[in-house]
XYZ file of C-alpha atoms in Angstrom:
781
model
C -60.708 1.830 -50.807
C -58.638 2.303 -54.011
C -55.921 0.023 -55.362
C -53.459 2.739 -54.326
C -53.623 1.360 -50.765
C -51.736 -1.782 -51.780
C -49.280 0.339 -53.765
C -48.686 2.574 -50.732
C -47.860 -0.512 -48.678
C -45.395 -1.672 -51.328
C -43.674 1.730 -51.364
C -43.174 1.881 -47.601
C -39.572 1.455 -46.488
C -39.427 -1.386 -43.908
C -38.603 -0.498 -40.338
C -35.280 -1.727 -38.970
C -35.784 -4.095 -35.990
C -35.221 -2.294 -32.711
C -31.856 -3.122 -31.206
C -30.582 -4.472 -34.511
C -26.877 -4.562 -35.218
C -25.497 -1.627 -37.216
C -23.297 -3.289 -39.847
C -20.946 -0.486 -40.831
C -18.896 -2.464 -43.356
C -22.028 -3.639 -45.167
C -23.368 -0.067 -45.269
C -20.056 1.106 -46.729
C -20.192 -1.651 -49.357
C -23.739 -0.606 -50.297
C -22.734 3.040 -50.556
C -19.819 2.148 -52.807
C -21.962 -0.141 -54.976
C -24.683 2.511 -55.373
C -22.352 4.525 -57.601
C -22.919 1.958 -60.357
C -25.914 1.971 -62.703
C -26.984 -1.531 -61.613
C -26.632 -3.182 -58.205
C -27.593 -6.839 -57.703
C -28.069 -7.991 -54.107
C -28.407 -11.752 -54.429
C -28.576 -14.478 -51.756
C -30.850 -17.358 -50.679
C -33.685 -16.917 -48.204
C -32.774 -15.829 -44.708
C -29.606 -13.879 -45.482
C -31.088 -10.547 -44.434
C -31.315 -8.928 -47.860
C -34.360 -6.806 -46.999
C -32.943 -5.624 -43.666
C -29.571 -4.824 -45.236
C -31.109 -2.917 -48.146
C -33.544 -1.031 -45.889
C -30.738 -0.137 -43.468
C -28.726 1.374 -46.316
C -31.788 3.196 -47.712
C -32.348 4.820 -44.296
C -28.636 5.541 -43.812
C -27.738 7.079 -47.172
C -28.278 10.698 -48.162
C -29.187 9.608 -51.696
C -32.712 9.626 -53.120
C -33.986 6.042 -52.731
C -37.399 4.855 -53.947
C -38.339 1.542 -52.325
C -40.553 -1.060 -54.020
C -41.598 -4.289 -52.242
C -42.492 -6.618 -55.095
C -44.826 -9.606 -55.134
C -46.206 -12.164 -57.564
C -48.860 -9.627 -58.574
C -46.074 -7.640 -60.303
C -45.051 -10.669 -62.388
C -45.888 -8.983 -65.702
C -44.538 -5.742 -67.106
C -47.857 -3.886 -67.104
C -48.350 -4.395 -63.354
C -44.674 -3.716 -62.605
C -44.766 -0.521 -64.673
C -47.940 0.676 -62.957
C -46.349 0.272 -59.524
C -43.142 1.980 -60.643
C -44.965 4.993 -62.072
C -47.199 5.248 -59.015
C -44.083 5.304 -56.842
C -42.421 7.968 -58.957
C -45.592 10.052 -58.934
C -45.744 9.749 -55.131
C -42.120 10.802 -54.662
C -42.115 13.460 -57.403
C -45.580 15.077 -57.262
C -44.485 17.971 -59.493
C -44.170 15.411 -62.332
C -47.527 13.830 -61.511
C -49.337 14.907 -64.674
C -46.605 13.552 -66.906
C -46.390 10.238 -65.061
C -50.174 9.811 -65.232
C -50.058 10.391 -68.987
C -47.221 7.909 -69.463
C -48.988 5.309 -67.299
C -52.298 5.675 -69.147
C -50.590 5.415 -72.514
C -48.650 2.285 -71.618
C -51.670 0.604 -70.023
C -53.829 1.181 -73.082
C -51.158 0.039 -75.546
C -50.160 -3.126 -73.732
C -46.593 -4.011 -72.781
C -44.450 -6.905 -73.983
C -40.748 -7.769 -73.980
C -40.429 -6.687 -77.612
C -41.969 -3.257 -76.986
C -40.536 -2.655 -73.498
C -37.942 -0.145 -74.622
C -40.581 2.339 -75.775
C -42.125 2.995 -72.327
C -38.578 2.835 -70.921
C -37.548 5.622 -73.291
C -40.585 7.736 -72.363
C -39.895 7.323 -68.644
C -36.158 7.974 -69.044
C -36.909 11.212 -70.866
C -39.213 12.390 -68.067
C -36.704 11.553 -65.327
C -33.743 13.112 -67.123
C -35.708 16.325 -67.600
C -36.605 16.506 -63.882
C -35.003 19.683 -62.607
C -33.077 18.757 -59.450
C -30.292 16.832 -61.150
C -30.299 14.291 -58.307
C -30.068 10.598 -59.232
C -33.021 8.279 -58.610
C -32.067 5.009 -56.870
C -34.882 2.556 -57.646
C -34.643 -0.317 -55.135
C -36.713 -3.414 -55.971
C -36.975 -5.881 -53.074
C -37.980 -9.546 -53.588
C -37.378 -9.268 -57.325
C -37.364 -13.081 -57.644
C -41.136 -13.083 -57.096
C -41.829 -11.247 -60.338
C -38.848 -11.709 -62.630
C -40.040 -11.725 -66.218
C -38.327 -11.332 -69.586
C -40.280 -8.170 -70.371
C -39.429 -6.620 -66.985
C -35.728 -7.443 -67.454
C -35.809 -5.870 -70.925
C -37.582 -2.801 -69.567
C -35.108 -2.249 -66.700
C -32.133 -2.811 -68.995
C -33.496 -0.277 -71.488
C -34.373 2.199 -68.734
C -30.820 2.025 -67.422
C -29.344 2.349 -70.919
C -31.452 5.424 -71.652
C -31.443 7.130 -68.246
C -28.034 6.382 -66.684
C -26.472 7.922 -64.667
C -29.661 9.747 -63.665
C -31.351 6.457 -62.744
C -29.705 3.724 -60.647
C -31.380 0.323 -60.360
C -30.904 -1.865 -57.275
C -32.318 -5.398 -57.300
C -32.640 -7.573 -54.179
C -33.357 -11.175 -55.119
C -32.894 -14.824 -54.215
C -31.824 -15.689 -57.766
C -29.486 -13.954 -60.176
C -31.703 -12.102 -62.677
C -31.232 -12.658 -66.417
C -29.621 -9.282 -66.977
C -26.935 -8.776 -69.640
C -24.426 -9.031 -66.792
C -21.358 -9.607 -68.977
C -22.019 -6.418 -70.936
C -22.740 -4.393 -67.811
C -19.563 -5.659 -66.116
C -17.474 -4.864 -69.184
C -18.913 -1.343 -69.200
C -18.152 -0.910 -65.493
C -21.855 -0.380 -64.736
C -22.576 -3.372 -62.477
C -21.939 -3.966 -58.765
C -22.767 -7.258 -57.047
C -23.352 -7.967 -53.355
C -23.780 -11.585 -52.342
C -23.657 -14.165 -49.578
C -20.076 -13.361 -48.627
C -20.903 -9.746 -47.759
C -24.238 -10.586 -46.086
C -22.890 -13.276 -43.756
C -22.124 -12.121 -40.221
C -18.436 -11.921 -39.424
C -17.129 -13.470 -36.209
C -17.093 -10.028 -34.579
C -20.652 -9.238 -35.743
C -21.851 -12.646 -34.545
C -20.412 -12.035 -31.083
C -21.933 -8.541 -30.849
C -25.335 -9.733 -32.054
C -25.525 -12.755 -29.721
C -24.479 -10.727 -26.688
C -27.027 -7.996 -27.462
C -29.860 -10.490 -27.966
C -29.396 -12.941 -25.070
C -27.960 -10.471 -22.558
C -24.818 -12.436 -21.726
C -21.439 -12.870 -23.356
C -20.881 -16.562 -24.159
C -17.434 -18.060 -23.918
C -15.207 -17.653 -27.006
C -15.444 -21.374 -27.810
C -19.265 -21.186 -27.704
C -19.275 -18.141 -29.984
C -16.925 -19.956 -32.327
C -19.297 -22.938 -32.380
C -22.284 -20.649 -33.072
C -20.403 -19.161 -35.998
C -19.492 -22.625 -37.254
C -23.057 -23.947 -36.937
C -24.831 -20.945 -38.490
C -22.029 -20.037 -40.939
C -22.933 -16.400 -40.405
C -26.449 -17.061 -41.718
C -28.599 -14.202 -40.346
C -31.921 -16.102 -40.157
C -30.386 -19.064 -38.363
C -28.551 -16.758 -35.989
C -31.709 -14.817 -35.161
C -33.756 -17.965 -34.524
C -30.940 -19.398 -32.439
C -30.840 -16.289 -30.256
C -34.605 -16.486 -29.739
C -34.150 -20.073 -28.569
C -31.242 -19.157 -26.272
C -33.011 -16.361 -24.412
C -33.233 -17.268 -20.708
C -31.379 -20.588 -21.087
C -28.652 -21.587 -18.661
C -27.321 -24.428 -20.825
C -26.227 -22.262 -23.760
C -23.084 -24.271 -24.675
C -24.927 -27.608 -24.562
C -27.837 -26.283 -26.632
C -25.481 -24.924 -29.291
C -23.601 -28.228 -29.491
C -26.767 -30.281 -29.985
C -28.101 -29.053 -33.311
C -26.935 -29.730 -36.854
C -25.471 -27.112 -39.154
C -27.831 -28.028 -42.006
C -29.910 -24.939 -42.872
C -33.120 -26.922 -43.244
C -32.551 -28.744 -39.975
C -31.622 -25.520 -38.200
C -34.862 -23.939 -39.394
C -37.069 -26.853 -38.391
C -35.339 -27.370 -35.073
C -35.092 -23.731 -34.039
C -38.616 -22.947 -35.242
C -39.896 -25.690 -32.983
C -37.862 -24.294 -30.109
C -39.194 -20.758 -30.689
C -42.827 -21.900 -30.827
C -42.441 -24.039 -27.694
C -41.461 -20.958 -25.705
C -44.649 -19.083 -26.680
C -48.066 -19.471 -25.093
C -50.757 -21.308 -27.029
C -52.790 -18.187 -27.842
C -49.795 -16.460 -29.402
C -48.933 -19.520 -31.495
C -52.548 -19.757 -32.677
C -52.466 -16.046 -33.541
C -49.263 -16.560 -35.556
C -50.777 -19.462 -37.489
C -54.045 -17.679 -38.300
C -52.536 -14.303 -39.179
C -49.975 -15.974 -41.466
C -52.876 -17.285 -43.567
C -53.757 -13.747 -44.683
C -50.875 -11.454 -45.538
C -50.601 -8.517 -45.500
C -52.771 -8.015 -42.419
C -54.026 -5.345 -40.045
C -55.221 -5.601 -36.443
C -58.799 -5.349 -37.732
C -58.330 -8.342 -40.041
C -56.617 -10.350 -37.270
C -59.533 -9.657 -34.921
C -61.843 -11.071 -37.576
C -59.697 -14.184 -38.011
C -59.319 -14.739 -34.257
C -62.338 -13.248 -32.446
C -61.839 -12.287 -28.830
C -58.171 -11.428 -29.318
C -56.785 -7.982 -28.584
C -55.036 -7.930 -31.943
C -53.405 -4.527 -31.429
C -51.784 -5.675 -28.180
C -50.769 -9.056 -29.631
C -49.156 -7.498 -32.702
C -47.271 -5.034 -30.490
C -46.010 -7.897 -28.316
C -44.948 -9.986 -31.315
C -43.098 -6.969 -32.679
C -41.383 -6.282 -29.350
C -40.248 -9.915 -29.149
C -38.619 -9.657 -32.605
C -40.718 -12.476 -34.047
C -39.894 -11.568 -37.655
C -42.751 -9.079 -38.047
C -42.342 -6.492 -40.823
C -44.123 -3.128 -40.756
C -45.453 -2.198 -44.176
C -46.419 1.425 -43.593
C -45.331 4.393 -41.512
C -48.548 4.349 -39.466
C -48.077 0.805 -38.196
C -51.400 -0.391 -39.628
C -50.216 -3.029 -42.105
C -47.870 -5.933 -41.394
C -46.494 -9.153 -42.800
C -44.025 -11.724 -41.533
C -40.521 -12.148 -42.866
C -41.005 -14.351 -45.931
C -39.058 -17.286 -44.546
C -40.774 -17.133 -41.149
C -44.188 -16.768 -42.801
C -43.559 -19.829 -44.979
C -42.597 -21.861 -41.916
C -45.714 -20.704 -40.041
C -47.985 -21.645 -42.938
C -46.364 -25.087 -43.220
C -47.095 -25.757 -39.562
C -50.558 -24.189 -39.755
C -51.530 -26.749 -42.416
C -50.926 -29.453 -39.822
C -52.130 -27.636 -36.704
C -55.324 -25.898 -37.875
C -56.169 -27.700 -41.142
C -59.927 -27.688 -40.510
C -59.990 -23.954 -39.791
C -58.069 -22.764 -42.852
C -60.906 -22.675 -45.467
C -63.150 -20.573 -43.214
C -60.242 -18.264 -42.359
C -59.467 -17.709 -46.025
C -63.137 -17.002 -46.844
C -63.270 -14.393 -44.067
C -60.042 -12.851 -45.331
C -61.363 -12.826 -48.919
C -64.498 -10.942 -47.871
C -62.456 -8.493 -45.802
C -59.969 -7.777 -48.629
C -62.857 -7.291 -51.056
C -64.437 -4.731 -48.743
C -61.060 -2.998 -48.486
C -60.871 -2.629 -52.284
C -58.069 -5.179 -52.783
C -59.419 -7.565 -55.466
C -56.225 -9.524 -56.144
C -55.747 -10.348 -52.459
C -59.415 -11.311 -52.132
C -59.212 -13.526 -55.206
C -56.038 -15.229 -53.933
C -57.724 -16.112 -50.653
C -60.692 -17.651 -52.483
C -58.443 -19.830 -54.623
C -56.155 -20.878 -51.777
C -59.181 -21.701 -49.643
C -60.581 -24.002 -52.325
C -63.512 -21.720 -53.215
C -63.036 -22.134 -56.965
C -66.624 -21.420 -58.047
C -66.664 -18.289 -55.877
C -63.389 -17.207 -57.510
C -64.986 -17.559 -60.956
C -68.009 -15.525 -59.900
C -65.719 -12.963 -58.301
C -63.859 -12.145 -61.530
C -67.014 -12.427 -63.625
C -68.919 -9.815 -61.616
C -65.961 -7.408 -61.586
C -64.749 -7.826 -65.162
C -66.767 -5.024 -66.727
C -65.701 -2.458 -64.120
C -62.026 -3.433 -64.232
C -62.101 -3.587 -68.048
C -63.644 -0.152 -68.495
C -61.175 1.154 -65.889
C -58.307 0.085 -68.143
C -57.128 -2.678 -65.786
C -56.898 -5.466 -68.382
C -53.454 -6.729 -67.214
C -54.785 -7.074 -63.666
C -57.829 -8.945 -64.954
C -55.752 -11.289 -67.094
C -53.621 -12.197 -64.083
C -56.786 -13.243 -62.244
C -58.162 -15.245 -65.171
C -54.869 -17.028 -65.801
C -54.832 -18.332 -62.233
C -58.187 -20.078 -62.640
C -58.128 -23.800 -63.592
C -58.805 -23.805 -67.329
C -60.980 -26.929 -67.387
C -63.404 -25.298 -64.931
C -64.253 -22.488 -67.364
C -66.714 -24.864 -69.015
C -68.965 -24.495 -65.971
C -68.923 -20.682 -66.235
C -69.974 -19.602 -69.761
C -70.103 -15.858 -69.036
C -66.569 -16.004 -67.670
C -65.548 -17.810 -70.884
C -66.737 -14.812 -72.906
C -64.869 -12.295 -70.791
C -61.645 -14.295 -70.906
C -61.953 -14.853 -74.671
C -62.503 -11.128 -75.158
C -59.400 -10.171 -73.182
C -57.237 -12.792 -74.896
C -58.361 -11.609 -78.330
C -57.775 -7.980 -77.352
C -54.156 -8.629 -76.360
C -53.457 -10.975 -79.278
C -53.313 -14.352 -77.478
C -55.964 -16.342 -79.334
C -54.934 -19.980 -78.841
C -57.511 -20.710 -76.120
C -60.270 -18.556 -77.634
C -62.019 -21.172 -79.835
C -62.363 -23.548 -76.874
C -63.687 -20.792 -74.631
C -66.262 -19.704 -77.223
C -67.401 -23.297 -77.761
C -67.960 -23.697 -74.016
C -69.767 -20.346 -73.903
C -72.146 -21.468 -76.664
C -72.870 -24.672 -74.749
C -73.964 -22.513 -71.835
C -76.312 -20.327 -73.903
C -79.038 -22.971 -73.977
C -78.944 -23.251 -70.183
C -79.341 -19.498 -69.656
C -82.833 -18.595 -68.470
C -82.562 -14.793 -68.705
C -83.237 -13.503 -72.203
C -81.245 -10.303 -71.653
C -78.174 -12.130 -70.379
C -78.470 -14.680 -73.189
C -78.589 -11.914 -75.817
C -75.607 -10.141 -74.286
C -73.621 -13.389 -74.215
C -74.468 -14.189 -77.846
C -73.516 -10.646 -78.843
C -70.205 -10.992 -77.034
C -69.411 -14.239 -78.857
C -70.165 -12.612 -82.221
C -68.050 -9.533 -81.415
C -65.087 -11.680 -80.402
C -65.340 -13.644 -83.642
C -65.557 -10.378 -85.558
C -62.444 -9.030 -83.870
C -60.575 -12.268 -84.578
C -61.667 -12.252 -88.221
C -60.467 -8.658 -88.599
C -57.044 -9.659 -87.286
C -57.021 -12.652 -89.629
C -57.868 -10.495 -92.623
C -61.284 -12.049 -93.234
C -63.103 -8.722 -93.364
C -66.316 -10.151 -94.848
C -66.699 -12.456 -91.849
C -65.738 -9.623 -89.472
C -68.448 -7.355 -90.903
C -71.021 -10.143 -90.744
C -70.246 -11.191 -87.154
C -70.252 -7.650 -85.785
C -73.521 -6.860 -87.561
C -74.944 -9.931 -85.837
C -73.536 -8.700 -82.507
C -75.220 -5.316 -82.888
C -78.599 -7.011 -83.349
C -78.070 -9.232 -80.315
C -76.875 -6.702 -77.734
C -79.595 -5.001 -75.631
C -80.426 -1.466 -76.820
C -79.051 0.159 -73.671
C -75.726 -1.708 -73.793
C -73.989 1.366 -75.226
C -70.399 0.302 -74.588
C -70.606 -3.118 -76.242
C -72.626 -1.713 -79.150
C -70.026 1.040 -79.673
C -67.174 -1.454 -79.734
C -69.035 -3.696 -82.194
C -69.576 -0.689 -84.473
C -65.896 0.228 -84.233
C -64.795 -3.292 -85.209
C -67.303 -3.363 -88.077
C -66.142 0.039 -89.303
C -62.607 -1.309 -89.652
C -63.830 -4.345 -91.578
C -65.883 -2.198 -93.982
C -62.978 0.195 -94.526
C -60.693 -2.706 -95.441
C -63.350 -3.947 -97.865
C -63.276 -0.567 -99.634
C -66.776 0.379 -98.466
C -65.697 3.788 -97.189
C -69.124 5.452 -96.931
C -70.580 2.571 -94.919
C -67.467 2.531 -92.733
C -67.820 6.262 -92.053
C -71.454 5.807 -91.016
C -70.453 2.941 -88.725
C -67.839 5.148 -87.045
C -70.480 7.871 -86.591
C -72.707 5.305 -84.885
C -69.764 4.220 -82.746
C -69.129 7.841 -81.715
C -72.781 8.385 -80.754
C -72.975 5.197 -78.681
C -69.641 5.878 -76.969
C -70.829 9.385 -76.084
C -73.949 7.906 -74.474
C -71.673 5.626 -72.447
C -69.283 8.446 -71.480
C -66.418 6.630 -73.236
C -64.138 9.417 -74.492
C -61.449 7.001 -75.665
C -63.702 5.156 -78.128
C -65.119 8.506 -79.296
C -61.604 9.708 -80.094
C -60.739 6.514 -81.923
C -63.890 6.778 -84.037
C -63.038 10.368 -85.017
C -59.495 9.340 -85.979
C -60.781 6.523 -88.182
C -63.221 8.862 -89.943
C -60.338 11.261 -90.526
C -58.240 8.473 -92.040
C -61.064 7.677 -94.435
C -61.223 11.354 -95.377
C -57.483 11.499 -96.039
C -57.729 8.442 -98.277
C -60.463 10.257 -100.223
C -58.344 13.431 -100.503
C -60.464 15.505 -98.104
C -57.685 17.142 -96.074
C -59.818 19.996 -94.690
C -62.634 17.710 -93.546
C -60.136 15.378 -91.908
C -58.476 18.273 -90.067
C -61.839 19.304 -88.657
C -62.451 15.810 -87.273
C -58.923 15.591 -85.872
C -59.234 18.941 -84.093
C -62.437 17.648 -82.490
C -60.556 14.529 -81.347
C -57.733 16.691 -80.000
C -60.132 18.770 -77.915
C -61.876 15.645 -76.683
C -58.537 14.249 -75.524
C -57.607 17.477 -73.763
C -60.871 17.339 -71.824
C -60.249 13.752 -70.686
C -57.673 12.200 -68.382
C -55.542 10.471 -71.000
C -54.236 13.112 -73.395
C -51.625 10.891 -74.994
C -53.871 7.893 -75.569
C -54.830 8.872 -79.098
C -53.340 12.319 -79.666
C -50.173 10.779 -81.082
C -52.277 9.356 -83.896
C -54.232 12.624 -84.155
C -51.079 14.641 -84.828
C -49.672 12.137 -87.314
C -52.911 12.202 -89.298
C -52.955 16.007 -89.015
C -49.453 16.022 -90.477
C -50.655 13.956 -93.434
C -53.443 16.482 -94.020
C -51.043 19.436 -93.847
C -48.709 17.668 -96.276
C -51.596 17.198 -98.695
C -52.299 20.939 -98.410
C -48.650 21.794 -99.082
C -48.052 23.157 -95.559
C -44.681 21.475 -95.102
C -43.545 23.215 -91.900
C -46.799 22.416 -90.111
C -46.637 18.851 -91.403
C -43.105 18.411 -90.051
C -44.017 19.935 -86.678
C -47.095 17.734 -86.207
C -45.225 14.626 -87.368
C -42.492 15.072 -84.770
C -44.994 15.776 -81.973
C -47.160 12.835 -83.028
C -44.231 10.418 -83.118
C -43.060 11.524 -79.659
C -46.532 11.078 -78.143
C -47.072 7.751 -79.879
C -43.718 6.414 -78.693
C -44.882 7.061 -75.132
C -47.605 4.468 -75.609
C -45.523 2.006 -77.661
C -48.270 1.622 -80.277
C -46.770 0.810 -83.693
C -49.872 1.451 -85.789
C -49.670 5.273 -86.072
C -45.855 5.150 -85.955
C -45.558 3.420 -89.326
C -47.311 6.180 -91.339
C -45.705 8.760 -89.040
C -42.163 7.626 -89.741
C -42.956 7.126 -93.436
C -44.216 10.716 -93.693
C -41.196 12.022 -91.780
C -38.865 10.268 -94.249
C -40.706 11.935 -97.153
C -40.537 15.364 -95.518
C -36.839 14.961 -94.706
C -36.049 13.907 -98.258
C -38.081 16.829 -99.646
C -36.091 19.154 -97.372
C -32.786 17.776 -98.680
C -31.875 15.938 -95.478
C -30.983 12.409 -96.645
C -28.876 11.645 -93.557
C -31.818 12.407 -91.264
C -34.092 10.360 -93.517
C -31.679 7.438 -93.251
C -31.807 7.585 -89.443
C -35.604 7.669 -89.524
C -35.646 4.698 -91.893
C -33.437 2.789 -89.445
C -35.912 3.595 -86.647
C -38.746 2.378 -88.870
C -36.866 -0.867 -89.560
C -36.290 -1.304 -85.835
C -40.032 -0.949 -85.323
C -40.590 -3.887 -87.671
C -38.252 -5.984 -85.539
C -39.915 -4.977 -82.264
C -43.547 -5.585 -83.234
C -45.336 -8.268 -85.219
C -46.520 -5.840 -87.901
C -49.083 -6.921 -90.462
C -48.532 -6.998 -94.223
C -50.020 -3.535 -94.984
C -47.717 -1.920 -92.413
C -44.681 -3.711 -93.830
C -45.716 -2.620 -97.321
C -45.571 0.987 -96.090
C -42.058 0.359 -94.748
C -40.946 -1.177 -98.055
C -42.366 1.797 -99.939
C -40.514 4.201 -97.641
C -37.264 2.349 -98.262
C -37.777 2.424 -102.019
C -38.473 6.172 -101.872
C -35.314 6.697 -99.880
C -33.177 4.616 -102.237
C -34.566 6.236 -105.367
C -33.995 9.713 -103.932
C -30.544 9.145 -102.516
C -29.394 6.969 -105.398
C -26.315 4.844 -104.997
C -25.362 4.615 -101.345
C -21.896 5.618 -100.235
C -19.471 2.793 -99.548
C -19.627 3.488 -95.809
C -23.402 3.501 -95.631
C -24.003 0.577 -97.979
C -23.480 -2.332 -95.508
C -25.731 -0.786 -92.876
C -28.505 -0.011 -95.346
C -28.177 -3.474 -96.866
C -28.789 -4.912 -93.415
C -31.835 -2.675 -93.017
C -33.193 -3.801 -96.374
C -32.597 -7.469 -95.643
C -34.332 -7.276 -92.282
C -37.376 -5.524 -93.707
C -37.535 -8.041 -96.552
C -37.305 -10.931 -94.091
C -39.996 -9.448 -91.869
C -42.202 -8.841 -94.907
C -41.712 -12.399 -96.194
C -42.478 -13.911 -92.794
C -45.599 -11.765 -92.461
C -46.815 -12.829 -95.907
C -46.195 -16.489 -95.021
C -47.992 -15.990 -91.720
C -50.994 -14.408 -93.405
C -51.173 -17.209 -95.968
C -51.081 -19.772 -93.192
C -53.985 -18.022 -91.502
C -56.434 -19.343 -94.051
C -56.274 -22.673 -92.232
C -55.817 -21.337 -88.688
C -58.447 -20.115 -86.283
C -56.708 -16.767 -85.847
C -53.751 -15.202 -87.610
C -51.837 -14.559 -84.400
C -51.654 -18.301 -83.730
C -50.165 -19.083 -87.168
C -46.436 -19.676 -86.820
C -43.896 -18.603 -89.412
C -41.581 -21.093 -91.057
C -38.695 -20.034 -88.829
C -40.874 -20.283 -85.716
C -41.813 -23.835 -86.733
C -38.110 -24.691 -86.955
C -37.375 -23.166 -83.548
C -40.407 -24.897 -82.025
C -39.309 -28.272 -83.392
C -35.858 -27.951 -81.843
C -37.385 -26.724 -78.592
C -39.557 -29.848 -78.445
C -36.369 -31.931 -78.670
C -35.153 -30.295 -75.465
C -32.375 -28.297 -77.084
C -31.136 -25.177 -75.239
C -31.161 -21.734 -76.856
C -27.464 -21.775 -77.783
C -27.767 -25.118 -79.583
C -30.872 -23.938 -81.453
C -28.948 -20.816 -82.487
C -25.991 -22.888 -83.731
C -28.189 -25.262 -85.748
C -30.177 -22.464 -87.426
C -27.237 -20.043 -87.768
C -28.964 -17.431 -85.620
C -27.935 -15.361 -82.625
C -29.159 -16.442 -79.191
C -31.046 -13.138 -78.974
C -32.923 -13.940 -82.187
C -33.798 -17.406 -80.868
C -35.154 -15.833 -77.676
C -37.209 -13.397 -79.762
C -38.704 -16.286 -81.770
C -39.487 -18.201 -78.571
C -41.160 -15.131 -77.114
C -43.254 -14.664 -80.285
C -44.296 -18.335 -80.210
C -45.290 -18.016 -76.557
C -47.283 -14.841 -77.290
C -49.101 -16.466 -80.216
C -49.966 -19.610 -78.287
C -50.715 -17.798 -75.031
C -48.315 -19.945 -73.016
C -46.198 -19.061 -69.999
C -43.140 -21.350 -70.247
C -41.260 -23.777 -72.503
C -43.011 -26.896 -71.195
C -46.467 -25.394 -71.684
C -45.482 -24.151 -75.161
C -44.451 -27.619 -76.355
C -47.518 -29.273 -74.809
C -49.985 -26.829 -76.375
C -48.167 -26.896 -79.730
C -48.659 -30.675 -79.835
C -52.311 -30.234 -78.880
C -52.826 -27.745 -81.728
C -51.051 -29.940 -84.266
C -47.911 -27.843 -84.731
C -45.839 -30.804 -83.523
C -46.292 -34.509 -84.068
C -47.235 -36.423 -80.927
């Protein structure tokens, strides 16, 4: 069963509870708010956010796309995948374009600094959709996955696509949106506790409908006073009141504290149910989402279909997750309360239940849910083996973000007992540029080599260690070491391990090219192409062809390079990811046409290549692409256009941690522009001076970073001087604004530095950043 099953569940609009109160004023408020570009629905647990949002989505005539979010969407790559899947499902005529955008973004990797590039690609696709109707993207439970990169992406998407795209966020916490700016622009609407609370009239109508009698006005007034219009408390209270004769006395006897109300009323609700139903609630709450089939496995002998139907009919906070009524979960608050009580009531049964659920989810093709059950059940070694045995498949399927989420949930100190898992994790961390933990992982992997009985597995592990070190050395700029390590890897890998051998050849080709050994590099790329073809890996084949073409261009062989690039173009057209490398193909084609004096073709291919490359947010081909476009614009007598392109190139330097060669290209482009245009006009001078200063600063920091790398394990982990200053102030507990004031920076720049530090160290929050920085010696203890 494909991963799309879980996505389909997340896209399903929740059913409204039968007999629920129609809240006309709240629907009107939603309809009014939906005219804005951003809507924030914010309130604590139990205020009926999901029901209110779903009721409006079913009531309105507008196009609403529903997304039920979870912790598995806590990074931008996973969030973006779900969003594009949802758009593809709702707009099948745009399917091909969405698939291309999704593949490009997945391959490039997504961070807060690069989030606006996929946002721009998606905004362009949605704005060009023919109907003219606005898309209302409604994200429920946003608090479970709020992330800086996701916030940046949604902000950019709204900026680029409004008013064609409206974004509605339902959350327990106020998200870190630029709310002040959005309010000032008249683009933000906010719905909160005040609107979600039941009015006195709504409370009376709801209570009467639920318990079948009309309590006295003073009792209704007391209910309103005790629950304060809180929907969850009111619903639990009504469940407790059903069939009671002493309604006034019962209402008088409980506190108005939300926590007490929950505990007290939950106990009252459970007391009124038979033991089998309570046991079913406890066991099914241990594995969400669930189906009747899974519940029958967890509680053998139960008619799960009948029990689920009865629970639903009794309004016990059950939420349907699909239109067919196959998948369910409990209301989050109710589910949390059930699990708290289950830990006391069925403690001994929980590990076995979670193991059964893990096996069932695995058979259903839901690896993240299976993995979660293993960890929560205490089956840590099984969780390690689970990711280890599935890493190659998920990696070659392009699901690196999903894999990293699994690895990051494993206890780090336990990796030492799983050397093969160490290699996989080190590989993924090096691939995405988070090398801080890599040396430790490789040391533990080498410890495990001597204990490995199988010669084939031992050789593959040793080859993996060498390849990772080669990749890290390439990033560091130690190309001699990179060439040596990858040559070692090629000798260690088994002969039929085509994929790993191809990747090792690709890494070695880059090292040789940077050493000026072009002929050897070209032969290595040919070997890479042959091995990738044997493995059926079209992506690596295309990359190898592009690199051979780049070598040809450097040698002045424009015609030979064009031949290779046309082969890469055809290879991409035959595959399922046209945009993955064709952006680079067209930029390199443009360079060849420029060398041949075919200016119009060069300009055409440059523009197409830049557009395709922007879709994937990959800065590497963009730098030569923009630089060539500036040259062509200047040659055509279009200095104003060249100035705009130079500004875009400078912005690229701010968005990505570019290496020194890339920044040298940007500096050269600026010098060409300045020498061609001459003295800048008075109006343009301040702006261009800012551009120049920013490029110079980025270049200086990159040079400092590269110099520091001679004493660091990997260049990505070397902090710049400014990052050291920010880190020092962070370790003193200073907030962002105070750091900005001390260093004479903007708060946004401080946040960017903090994000870069976190990316380089591979940490998830401020506390972890400071702790690891001390461990690595960046801070005194």
